[in-house]
Amino acid sequence: MSMNKSSRIAIVAKDKAEGDTFAGILRSIGFHNLQVFEGAKAAYEVCIREQFPFFVIHNELPDMTGLTLIQKLRATGNYGAEAHLLLIDELSDLILPILQEFNIKFVLPKPFHAEKIQKKFNSLFIEESNLTPFEKDYRAALSALASGMADMAREMAIQALKTHGHHEKLLLLLGEIELTSGKPEKARPFFVAALKHNPLSAAAAHKIAKTYLLEKDFAKAAEMLNQQMKLNPLNIELLLNAGLSNYEVGNFEVANKAMSSLHGLDSQNKQAGEVMASIAIKEGRIAEACDVLQDSHGQSELVQFLNNEGVKLSQNHDVPGAIKMYTKCLESVRNNPYIYAIYYNLGLAYSKIHQHELAVDCYRQALRVKPDFERAAQALARWDKTAKSA
């Protein structure tokens, strides 16, 4: 997308005062179509519904880093070709792989003087207004993929490859197109070619491992991802994939470490919360599991997950384990309005080991919380009928 003075720009700042300052600087050089956000979460909620081709983001935000925000926006599929001016308190080696992978070329460390920001943004403006033929072709193919036209994107990317020669970004895009089509085995050769083209490509190395994860070769995926985590610890998708693959092979310590790192970057990531909670439940740390889920899950989702974990224990013939888990959960989420479902499942678990009086008490507790809970009422009615006929 070619940039002009009327282009829409999102400013993501720490607070209103900083946002107003950044907006004033951009207005002073002729940009007026601005929307200021205080914090990353506020920006995310709007930017997933509306398109912004350009961003000025302070990385050190109180609720989420700017780099995490960029990654979450890219994961929606609606972004990828947008330009960023990233304002950062301190540049470190840990940040460099993310900057490279997400093509963030305009980074400005402290101090944030008006003249420095103006100069940096003017450089961005000049580059985005004068895209190279390669960049135009690449972004056209990327836009086609984002619009759900995988076949067109593939044709455009292949043509760009013929025109401009092998390029890491095109090879990665062709691999992504195959992943979008559900073909990890066809995607992998493109990622391998990208890694050969640039042996330092963090993106290519991660994507190769992702193909193995999608093929359920969890051991191979985990082996590769564990190495990449050390080099690229701020990549939220990499951390997620490392956590999932290690969990599947039973390497719970590494899985928990990966998901804890992801949770620190994105506390609302549901998969990270669920893996960490599952591991905590396996290790008997029920209260900790509930605490983790409070960050990422709504009240109904939290209870549903806990109930599902208890059902798994029961199905694996560990009914006492399920009872212990449900009882601990009741202590941790006692104010949850959906707690009646835990009481009900606890009642079922007691019934399985023939502790009927405890089961009946649980059904009554469920009805106390939710008087119209039909399943608990039916279970209680069945017990009353059985007791009377005995």
mmCIF file with all atom_site columns, C-alpha atoms in Angstrom, residues 9 14 45 64 66 96 99 116 128 144 146 204 236 261 271 308 322-323:
data_model
loop_
_atom_site.group_PDB
_atom_site.id
_atom_site.type_symbol
_atom_site.label_atom_id
_atom_site.label_alt_id
_atom_site.label_comp_id
_atom_site.label_asym_id
_atom_site.label_entity_id
_atom_site.label_seq_id
_atom_site.pdbx_PDB_ins_code
_atom_site.Cartn_x
_atom_site.Cartn_y
_atom_site.Cartn_z
_atom_site.occupancy
_atom_site.B_iso_or_equiv
_atom_site.pdbx_formal_charge
_atom_site.auth_seq_id
_atom_site.auth_comp_id
_atom_site.auth_asym_id
_atom_site.auth_atom_id
_atom_site.pdbx_PDB_model_num
ATOM 1  C CA . ILE A 1 9   ? -2.213  5.806   11.442 1.00 0.00 ? 9   ILE A CA 1
ATOM 2  C CA . LYS A 1 14  ? 1.450   4.140   27.416 1.00 0.00 ? 14  LYS A CA 1
ATOM 3  C CA . GLU A 1 45  ? -9.861  -4.723  20.190 1.00 0.00 ? 45  GLU A CA 1
ATOM 4  C CA . MET A 1 64  ? 1.338   -6.016  26.779 1.00 0.00 ? 64  MET A CA 1
ATOM 5  C CA . GLY A 1 66  ? 4.151   -3.578  21.438 1.00 0.00 ? 66  GLY A CA 1
ATOM 6  C CA . LEU A 1 96  ? 16.399  -8.653  17.068 1.00 0.00 ? 96  LEU A CA 1
ATOM 7  C CA . LEU A 1 99  ? 12.266  -7.435  14.353 1.00 0.00 ? 99  LEU A CA 1
ATOM 8  C CA . LYS A 1 116 ? 14.101  12.180  16.231 1.00 0.00 ? 116 LYS A CA 1
ATOM 9  C CA . GLU A 1 128 ? 6.588   3.278   2.015  1.00 0.00 ? 128 GLU A CA 1
ATOM 10 C CA . ALA A 1 144 ? -4.371  -12.115 -1.736 1.00 0.00 ? 144 ALA A CA 1
ATOM 11 C CA . ALA A 1 146 ? -5.049  -12.469 3.668  1.00 0.00 ? 146 ALA A CA 1
ATOM 12 C CA . ALA A 1 204 ? 12.150  -20.452 8.481  1.00 0.00 ? 204 ALA A CA 1
ATOM 13 C CA . ILE A 1 236 ? 4.557   -16.007 20.998 1.00 0.00 ? 236 ILE A CA 1
ATOM 14 C CA . SER A 1 261 ? 6.905   -17.433 29.088 1.00 0.00 ? 261 SER A CA 1
ATOM 15 C CA . GLN A 1 271 ? -4.011  -22.410 25.053 1.00 0.00 ? 271 GLN A CA 1
ATOM 16 C CA . ASN A 1 308 ? -13.525 -31.569 31.512 1.00 0.00 ? 308 ASN A CA 1
ATOM 17 C CA . ALA A 1 322 ? -11.458 -36.411 40.204 1.00 0.00 ? 322 ALA A CA 1
ATOM 18 C CA . ILE A 1 323 ? -13.182 -35.961 43.586 1.00 0.00 ? 323 ILE A CA 1
#
